[in-house]
XYZ file of C-alpha atoms in Angstrom:
450
model
C -29.551 37.658 52.271
C -30.923 38.967 49.744
C -28.017 40.734 48.544
C -26.130 37.627 48.504
C -28.465 36.376 45.843
C -29.091 38.801 43.772
C -24.875 39.443 43.050
C -24.598 35.612 42.820
C -26.714 35.669 39.588
C -25.526 38.927 38.770
C -22.142 37.327 38.948
C -24.046 33.443 36.814
C -25.835 35.728 34.476
C -22.310 37.930 33.719
C -20.509 34.551 32.941
C -22.939 32.869 30.801
C -22.914 35.764 28.566
C -18.677 35.474 29.058
C -19.141 32.008 27.557
C -21.236 33.232 24.766
C -18.717 35.447 23.637
C -16.827 32.861 23.512
C -18.714 30.636 22.099
C -19.783 32.855 19.205
C -15.981 33.598 18.718
C -15.054 30.204 17.932
C -17.474 28.797 16.789
C -20.614 30.113 14.930
C -17.242 32.288 12.130
C -18.599 31.253 9.246
C -21.869 32.894 10.057
C -20.566 35.963 10.719
C -18.623 35.942 7.690
C -22.107 35.054 6.505
C -23.914 37.587 8.089
C -22.165 40.257 6.409
C -23.296 39.103 2.281
C -24.719 41.096 0.436
C -28.090 40.969 -1.630
C -26.748 41.741 -5.375
C -29.013 44.430 -6.352
C -30.406 43.999 -9.711
C -32.237 45.887 -12.101
C -34.405 45.467 -15.499
C -32.594 45.917 -18.646
C -32.918 49.292 -19.646
C -33.468 47.923 -23.451
C -36.165 47.117 -24.815
C -35.177 43.385 -24.422
C -38.093 41.404 -22.200
C -36.819 40.106 -19.301
C -33.688 41.053 -18.635
C -31.823 41.851 -15.091
C -28.538 43.413 -14.420
C -26.963 43.039 -11.173
C -24.091 45.250 -10.519
C -21.462 45.428 -7.558
C -19.744 48.433 -8.899
C -16.151 46.687 -7.061
C -18.313 47.491 -3.554
C -15.862 45.660 -1.407
C -18.616 43.544 -0.215
C -19.880 39.523 -0.496
C -22.911 39.445 -2.183
C -24.781 36.517 -3.138
C -26.773 36.340 -6.210
C -30.559 36.512 -4.911
C -33.802 34.074 -5.936
C -34.461 34.856 -9.153
C -38.449 33.498 -10.463
C -40.553 33.800 -13.540
C -40.045 34.828 -17.399
C -36.878 36.830 -16.718
C -34.394 35.587 -20.072
C -31.102 36.765 -19.791
C -29.468 37.272 -16.256
C -25.876 39.311 -16.106
C -23.965 39.216 -12.896
C -21.120 41.295 -13.340
C -17.870 43.694 -10.922
C -18.259 41.983 -7.946
C -15.168 41.534 -5.492
C -17.042 38.733 -4.135
C -19.800 36.888 -5.265
C -21.644 33.757 -3.537
C -24.014 31.555 -5.847
C -26.197 29.827 -4.185
C -28.418 26.472 -4.900
C -31.509 27.981 -5.028
C -30.956 30.929 -7.170
C -32.379 29.877 -10.798
C -34.627 27.087 -9.215
C -37.888 29.253 -10.104
C -36.672 30.159 -13.311
C -38.070 28.142 -16.873
C -37.558 30.354 -19.801
C -34.148 31.572 -19.300
C -31.869 31.640 -22.259
C -28.496 33.225 -20.906
C -25.927 33.598 -17.448
C -23.220 36.049 -17.878
C -21.236 36.547 -15.031
C -17.911 38.600 -15.545
C -15.726 40.168 -14.446
C -15.540 38.409 -10.561
C -12.619 38.336 -7.782
C -13.937 35.044 -5.563
C -17.166 33.149 -6.826
C -17.993 30.880 -4.501
C -20.417 28.334 -6.567
C -22.443 25.922 -4.733
C -23.261 22.211 -5.551
C -25.844 22.830 -7.651
C -26.080 25.971 -7.737
C -26.725 25.737 -12.045
C -30.231 23.493 -11.301
C -31.753 24.648 -14.463
C -34.462 21.418 -13.927
C -37.009 24.011 -14.152
C -36.243 25.649 -17.406
C -38.112 24.726 -21.268
C -35.488 23.016 -23.433
C -36.026 24.656 -25.965
C -34.614 27.412 -24.385
C -31.380 26.611 -24.894
C -29.765 27.852 -22.706
C -26.086 29.105 -22.478
C -23.140 29.831 -19.293
C -20.797 32.189 -19.783
C -18.305 32.615 -17.054
C -16.046 35.356 -17.668
C -12.836 37.717 -16.272
C -13.344 35.517 -12.708
C -11.558 33.464 -10.295
C -13.098 30.594 -9.035
C -11.448 28.370 -6.208
C -13.679 25.206 -6.552
C -16.074 23.741 -9.265
C -18.321 21.709 -6.709
C -19.656 18.633 -7.400
C -22.707 18.318 -9.263
C -23.034 21.668 -10.310
C -25.525 22.343 -12.866
C -27.864 19.524 -13.679
C -30.639 20.682 -16.648
C -31.273 21.443 -20.279
C -27.563 23.911 -20.804
C -26.395 24.064 -24.391
C -23.189 25.798 -23.789
C -21.268 26.215 -21.184
C -17.495 28.550 -21.062
C -14.989 29.543 -19.047
C -13.433 32.433 -21.195
C -10.159 33.988 -18.494
C -10.973 32.707 -15.774
C -8.686 31.162 -13.010
C -10.275 27.931 -11.789
C -8.109 26.119 -8.476
C -9.733 23.289 -8.958
C -12.919 20.879 -10.670
C -14.273 18.271 -8.382
C -15.142 14.762 -9.201
C -18.966 15.556 -11.131
C -18.470 18.580 -11.263
C -19.639 18.991 -15.359
C -22.371 16.262 -15.772
C -25.848 15.457 -15.358
C -27.222 17.664 -18.437
C -29.776 16.388 -20.064
C -29.845 15.284 -24.669
C -26.314 17.503 -25.306
C -23.838 20.186 -25.255
C -23.472 22.810 -27.905
C -20.761 23.345 -27.540
C -17.761 23.593 -23.743
C -15.592 26.178 -24.123
C -11.883 26.308 -21.311
C -10.357 29.608 -23.525
C -8.349 31.645 -21.558
C -7.336 29.659 -18.530
C -5.964 28.605 -15.900
C -7.225 25.857 -14.874
C -4.210 23.970 -10.954
C -6.578 20.564 -11.032
C -8.500 18.426 -11.804
C -10.119 15.295 -10.444
C -11.035 12.505 -11.441
C -14.721 12.291 -13.056
C -14.829 15.846 -13.213
C -15.741 15.922 -16.833
C -18.693 12.467 -17.342
C -20.906 10.609 -19.463
C -21.510 13.845 -21.264
C -22.248 14.521 -25.703
C -21.180 17.426 -26.555
C -20.624 19.025 -30.375
C -17.680 20.934 -30.302
C -15.596 20.357 -27.232
C -13.079 23.396 -27.293
C -10.119 24.098 -24.997
C -7.869 26.971 -26.250
C -4.967 29.335 -25.123
C -5.580 27.345 -21.478
C -2.226 26.019 -18.697
C -3.381 22.743 -15.971
C -0.165 22.691 -14.045
C -0.176 20.158 -12.403
C -1.273 16.236 -14.171
C -4.458 15.640 -14.849
C -5.191 11.484 -13.793
C -7.225 8.649 -15.198
C -10.414 9.587 -16.225
C -11.461 13.224 -15.695
C -12.533 13.451 -19.366
C -14.289 10.282 -19.168
C -16.710 8.694 -21.718
C -17.693 12.495 -23.195
C -18.943 11.323 -26.987
C -17.836 14.637 -29.825
C -19.925 14.809 -32.125
C -18.315 17.292 -34.259
C -14.856 18.025 -33.063
C -11.664 18.990 -30.272
C -10.352 21.189 -30.596
C -6.773 21.595 -28.131
C -4.749 24.688 -29.326
C -2.480 26.802 -28.103
C -3.023 25.723 -25.180
C -0.122 24.266 -22.222
C 0.144 20.851 -19.988
C 1.662 19.805 -17.242
C 1.429 16.467 -17.760
C -1.123 13.307 -19.150
C -1.427 10.512 -16.986
C -2.253 7.141 -17.984
C -6.685 6.888 -19.622
C -6.323 10.663 -18.635
C -8.794 11.942 -21.305
C -10.924 8.124 -22.064
C -12.868 9.695 -24.108
C -16.455 7.787 -25.428
C -16.150 8.169 -29.478
C -14.857 11.494 -30.782
C -14.948 12.026 -34.530
C -13.037 15.044 -34.813
C -9.948 15.160 -32.873
C -7.913 18.439 -33.618
C -4.719 19.057 -31.558
C -2.738 22.183 -32.792
C -0.531 24.823 -31.240
C 0.280 23.622 -27.458
C 2.872 22.259 -25.204
C 2.975 18.431 -23.370
C 5.664 18.119 -20.603
C 4.042 14.570 -20.497
C 2.203 12.123 -21.900
C 2.210 8.555 -20.736
C 1.141 5.196 -21.936
C -2.760 5.423 -22.618
C -3.159 8.351 -21.649
C -5.399 9.531 -25.236
C -7.612 6.504 -25.314
C -10.310 7.858 -27.976
C -12.291 6.359 -30.870
C -12.594 8.613 -33.886
C -14.812 8.380 -35.771
C -13.197 10.032 -39.534
C -9.378 11.684 -38.850
C -6.888 13.069 -36.337
C -4.692 16.402 -36.652
C -1.899 16.842 -34.386
C 0.641 19.912 -35.828
C 2.776 22.517 -34.466
C 2.754 20.097 -30.893
C 6.396 20.245 -28.914
C 6.355 16.988 -26.516
C 9.181 17.026 -23.271
C 9.141 12.840 -22.968
C 6.302 11.048 -24.752
C 6.752 7.490 -23.403
C 6.053 3.985 -24.852
C 2.409 3.242 -26.430
C 1.075 6.973 -25.442
C -0.839 7.706 -28.793
C -1.965 3.508 -29.160
C -5.262 4.572 -27.430
C -6.341 6.328 -30.700
C -8.397 4.049 -32.423
C -10.634 4.085 -35.461
C -14.933 3.408 -34.515
C -15.854 1.482 -36.447
C -19.169 3.144 -37.385
C -16.079 4.836 -39.512
C -15.910 1.679 -42.586
C -19.451 2.040 -43.472
C -18.939 5.148 -44.650
C -16.030 4.854 -46.611
C -13.540 1.964 -48.175
C -9.728 3.643 -47.700
C -7.946 4.508 -43.429
C -8.198 7.596 -42.502
C -4.836 9.803 -42.510
C -3.344 10.604 -39.572
C -1.753 13.907 -39.234
C 1.507 14.346 -36.454
C 3.096 17.392 -39.033
C 5.839 19.799 -37.216
C 6.477 18.668 -33.846
C 8.914 19.048 -31.235
C 10.165 15.686 -29.608
C 12.351 17.162 -26.468
C 13.179 13.016 -25.308
C 11.774 10.130 -27.431
C 11.972 7.160 -24.718
C 12.532 5.154 -28.149
C 10.875 4.251 -31.512
C 8.080 2.612 -29.488
C 6.864 6.262 -28.555
C 5.849 6.963 -32.113
C 3.380 4.030 -32.669
C 0.598 4.586 -33.606
C -2.748 2.851 -34.964
C -3.034 -0.128 -37.070
C -6.179 1.980 -38.133
C -4.692 4.990 -39.450
C -2.713 5.778 -42.721
C -0.101 7.849 -40.462
C 1.553 10.359 -42.045
C 4.986 12.008 -39.739
C 6.077 15.725 -41.397
C 8.870 17.431 -39.776
C 9.670 15.965 -36.169
C 12.496 17.268 -35.246
C 13.833 15.485 -32.034
C 16.484 17.423 -29.479
C 18.763 14.243 -28.753
C 21.514 12.966 -30.005
C 21.517 9.278 -31.646
C 24.454 6.283 -32.175
C 24.362 4.152 -35.038
C 23.042 2.340 -32.413
C 19.942 3.644 -32.205
C 19.335 3.888 -35.690
C 19.034 -0.129 -36.279
C 16.513 0.064 -32.936
C 14.968 3.012 -34.134
C 14.761 1.614 -37.861
C 13.305 -1.594 -36.478
C 9.744 1.026 -37.291
C 8.352 0.016 -39.962
C 6.698 3.757 -40.051
C 10.321 5.467 -39.122
C 11.732 3.378 -41.344
C 9.077 4.099 -44.350
C 9.612 8.705 -42.646
C 12.182 7.829 -42.248
C 14.031 11.256 -44.047
C 10.901 13.200 -42.135
C 11.884 12.483 -38.337
C 15.172 14.657 -37.952
C 17.986 13.571 -35.151
C 20.862 16.351 -33.508
C 23.984 15.346 -35.800
C 27.169 15.195 -34.074
C 28.062 19.190 -34.796
C 24.233 20.317 -33.435
C 21.844 20.668 -35.831
C 19.326 18.752 -37.135
C 19.883 15.728 -39.699
C 17.174 12.919 -41.128
C 17.599 9.215 -40.044
C 17.953 8.469 -43.392
C 21.407 11.010 -43.906
C 22.596 9.608 -39.929
C 22.468 6.322 -40.853
C 24.551 6.744 -44.526
C 27.011 9.938 -43.852
C 27.563 9.237 -39.767
C 27.659 5.365 -39.349
C 29.364 4.295 -42.543
C 31.786 7.074 -41.785
C 31.758 5.881 -37.703
C 32.504 1.799 -39.571
C 34.783 2.782 -42.466
C 37.600 0.684 -40.864
C 35.688 -2.576 -40.117
C 34.363 -2.615 -42.488
C 38.048 -1.827 -44.042
C 39.256 -4.963 -42.021
C 35.794 -7.134 -43.274
C 36.387 -6.537 -46.485
C 40.309 -7.035 -46.647
C 40.269 -10.288 -44.303
C 37.223 -11.099 -47.023
C 39.230 -11.095 -50.223
C 42.619 -12.803 -47.454
C 39.942 -16.487 -47.598
C 38.505 -15.652 -51.207
C 42.735 -15.382 -52.288
C 43.631 -18.236 -50.078
C 40.793 -20.123 -52.103
C 41.683 -19.117 -55.653
C 45.605 -20.428 -55.153
C 44.363 -24.113 -52.734
C 42.179 -24.400 -56.115
C 44.901 -23.644 -58.436
C 47.394 -25.515 -56.679
C 44.973 -28.714 -56.877
C 44.639 -28.242 -60.667
C 48.098 -28.174 -60.757
C 48.941 -31.275 -59.045
C 46.084 -33.061 -60.131
C 47.705 -32.764 -64.403
C 50.447 -34.703 -62.676
C 49.478 -37.147 -61.260
C 47.405 -37.665 -65.085
C 51.088 -37.204 -66.778
C 52.448 -40.107 -63.984
C 49.835 -42.725 -65.162
C 50.796 -42.430 -68.532
C 53.822 -42.603 -68.859
C 53.761 -45.766 -66.652
C 51.420 -47.529 -69.499
C 53.184 -50.626 -71.343
C 52.155 -49.860 -75.288
C 52.151 -53.444 -77.547
C 54.487 -53.393 -80.729
C 52.506 -52.714 -83.746
C 52.019 -55.718 -86.289
C 49.980 -56.947 -89.135
C 46.619 -58.406 -89.371
C 48.181 -60.784 -90.879
C 51.329 -61.672 -87.785
C 47.365 -60.659 -85.616
C 45.894 -63.880 -87.490
C 49.378 -66.286 -86.772
C 50.043 -65.206 -83.111
C 46.562 -65.891 -82.324
C 46.530 -69.636 -83.884
C 50.023 -70.471 -82.464
C 48.512 -70.045 -78.800
C 45.109 -71.530 -79.781
C 46.401 -74.665 -81.622
C 49.992 -75.272 -79.611
C 53.129 -75.305 -82.688
C 53.267 -75.338 -86.540
C 54.515 -78.869 -87.771
C 57.205 -77.577 -89.276
C 58.835 -76.320 -86.296
C 59.207 -80.120 -85.657
């Protein structure tokens, strides 16, 4: 009996262990994965700068987590990691940090609130640099506190989640996305903060930028976009509160939807050397002038639209800008041919009419020709016979009219001559004879006639 009880107990224990093993295998994979994580080893810099910590993973094939930094550390550099996780409490114990650099990380995992610097001294002017790293996700509510600069350089970014860059106290000196590759930006990813300079340079965005991705941002100095490629801007993609100077140069846009750029400009706009695959109606009408401009100036500011190339122009209204600016077009090449009917439609735009010698279309000879020359030469040649027929018709009508007038005049002269011939003229008499006749008529026959 005791042997049976012991056997049953052993079987029960064995079964329980197998069940635990299966549960661990199915439901705690993440736990086992985290169990492999290794705390990054950080040392003090040997240089005379006080308070700098350097964490070098040495490209070892391990999953590292950033340690919890505390105290008076002023600079942190984490580099050369196959995988690195930044936890939500990694930097909450710091109060004098001025620089954070994360460089050469093949898989950088950022937890929400992992860049929490609310305890950091606002006068420290913290600068954060992500360099040559792969970030699958920039999570919502990534950062908090007083941050002076945020820069992504040569990074591959999977997605910017909503509210990923927000809750920044005071203002950023600069926000930079440089030489990077961005797969996706979600709505409200960059929201409600002030920045002195916003720079997007050498960066490629491969999916459409949706409505209010950049929302209520006040750019106090310049918003610069250069040498970048953007797949598509949907309506309201850049809904900026105020932008002092807007500069877009040497970049490429696959498609600009209507009102995709909604910005109040305080000073100037410059768009130079840009390739547009397609421009929809009123793509630029959302760029308007802030009312504060006239408190400092008396004339309209210039909006420069120079040396740009357009593959497809929907109609004349696609190149429509706000009347707040003195718009200047120069060297605009449109890679499509137009008919004389299109010329008439395009000339209805006062902007194109005033710059008809600066906007070029593909002519019949597959070379670029100005709108002015197309209208002056090509359309006149195409309408030669029409003009000839109209001219002959008008000349014929004038000739017939002249002949009719001449005929009427001649007939009128002949009629007048006939009337003059029918008049009976009295016989000529002397004055004495006329008196005698009048007396006879008045008094009857003379006595000598009895």
